Amino acid sequence: MEEARKKLEKSLLIKNGRIIDGTGTASYQGDLLIKDDKIHEIGKDLKHEGVEAIIDAKGLVVAPGFIDIHSHLGFIHASRRHYEILKGWIYQGVTTLISGNCGMSPAPMNHHMKKDLDSYWNALLPREGIKHEWNTMAEYFKYLEKIGQVYNVGMLTGHNTLRTHVMDFAMRLPNEEEMAQMKQLLRESLQAGALGLSFGLAYIPGIFSNTEELIQLASVLKEFNPPLPLVGHVRGMFTKFYHEAVKEAIMIAEKNQVSLQVSHHAGGGLSRTRKLALKAINEAMKRGARIGHDNIPVPARRTTVLKIFPAWLFDGGHEKFFENLKNPTIQERAIEEILSFQPKWPPWENNYWLEKDFNESIILTGFKKSQNKPFNNKKLGEIAEIMKKEPIRALIQLVLEEHGEIFFFSGKPDDPMAEMYIMNLFRDPNCSVGTDIVGIDLEETPVPGAYGGFTKILGDFVREKNLISLEEAIRKMTSLPASQMQLEKRGKLEKGFHADIVIFDPEKVKCLATFENSRQLSVGIEYVIINGITVLENGEYNSERRPGKILKNSSMYIG
């Protein structure tokens, strides 16, 4: 695959384009010369003698390739169908995908725990499943290189993966030996090139951790020079406790003197909570803390339906959850908690609850059983009426029938007021862009962000609503996430940087995907170049090319 990639490398001149370099500075007219996989020269009227290919970009914008900082596609990259499954990102101008977010990474993989991870996170897998032909992060990277990648791939190491590897779904804190094992696994993954550590503290088993566990584990990040980032899906999103969760994440980062990236930082959704969370972030930044965040351009979130249930049901493993849920006495106790329990901070002292996601308006999807497929993308309340059951009992029946392998949407997709709220979040100068996709390879599942998250910003936020300048929008998609993930020589149009480039029509670029019809390719992206190789040319995708590289951290291990 590497030999095939080398044969495609050539010199390429992009001329007459409106160059937006990714730094946020004003655009200018110019030419850009690529040699091999690097940007060789940028200027006006560059000579084209000896150049093997020329793109006339008159009337088009030339920008760094976009970086999806939060994608959940780690298992998809390991599928030999990844070029097909991930097609929507090419038509958005994306050249780099960061994954391993929310505490869940494909490695390191303990094959004894594989069933628990694959079942709990089923919606992250390709529909044919994954064989897991690796154990360590180094082996995972080698496997991706062996099959070839369309996109550049950056991978975080997930706390949930580490904890499951060592402790399965145990509802307790790690002992000294288990903590040492988790730290060593993290250390080895970072030495192999993983970009940092991610938390997913709303999910099993990360939900069972306390602050001290996280401080200890994150201390491995400072064994590298420069220290590697901490990326957190914090506890209690969209609850009144969100500011407490943000303060917890800040404490973990400050104790270890590492940077913090707050994932899908919607600020709690509640005005008072958002203000308190922002206050905590601003105060920490005044103390010298390095804090960034990202958000999703679509006002809807999706995740496993298992998140709705009490965490203690999972103590002992994924199959123990189903055993517990089938027990009538335990089931009634779980229903009582789901409907009535009042969360308190800290959650590890209060049954682990913070987020109460159960309500009749959640939209269920991912059904595989023939009798349940008609329920795909319907609200729980509607489904319960059809089933002639109380909503909570309808949900439990479906979870048992589908073995938990369904997930839910919440939010207000395609709602103008909700979209305006999201737009305002993107005004923050430290907010980069992620798609946060779950269920990309489930055909009936709405995934508008996978087909138009970035183009929605360019077409809707910038051109139609004039929310931010085009230069600033592109900075948020390029140099900002590259800086937040400490990617070397990516995210800018600069001499010597890797030639990841998108060329698009600023008057035509548009997201066509909606919640109702989500798998529509974006329009207006004309060329996508990854490491000097053109994979989208005049709007046509060449899926046979595999120019993507594994983007590894450049930090030195100092112990």
CSV table of C-alpha atoms in Angstrom, one decimal, residues 32-42 488-501 531 549:
chain,number,residue,atom,x,y,z
A,32,LEU,CA,0.6,27.2,-4.1
A,33,LEU,CA,3.1,24.6,-5.2
A,34,ILE,CA,3.1,21.0,-3.8
A,35,LYS,CA,6.1,18.7,-4.2
A,36,ASP,CA,5.7,15.2,-2.9
A,37,ASP,CA,3.6,15.4,0.3
A,38,LYS,CA,4.7,18.9,1.4
A,39,ILE,CA,3.8,22.5,0.5
A,40,HIS,CA,6.9,23.7,-1.4
A,41,GLU,CA,6.1,27.3,-2.1
A,42,ILE,CA,3.3,29.9,-1.8
A,488,GLU,CA,3.0,18.7,13.9
A,489,LYS,CA,3.0,20.7,10.6
A,490,ARG,CA,-0.7,20.4,10.0
A,491,GLY,CA,-3.6,22.8,9.9
A,492,LYS,CA,-1.9,25.7,8.0
A,493,LEU,CA,-0.9,26.6,4.5
A,494,GLU,CA,2.7,27.2,5.1
A,495,LYS,CA,5.9,26.2,3.4
A,496,GLY,CA,7.2,22.9,4.7
A,497,PHE,CA,3.8,21.9,6.1
A,498,HIS,CA,2.1,18.7,4.9
A,499,ALA,CA,0.0,19.2,1.8
A,500,ASP,CA,-3.5,18.6,3.3
A,501,ILE,CA,-5.6,21.0,1.2
A,531,ASN,CA,-0.5,14.5,1.8
A,549,LYS,CA,-1.1,8.7,7.5
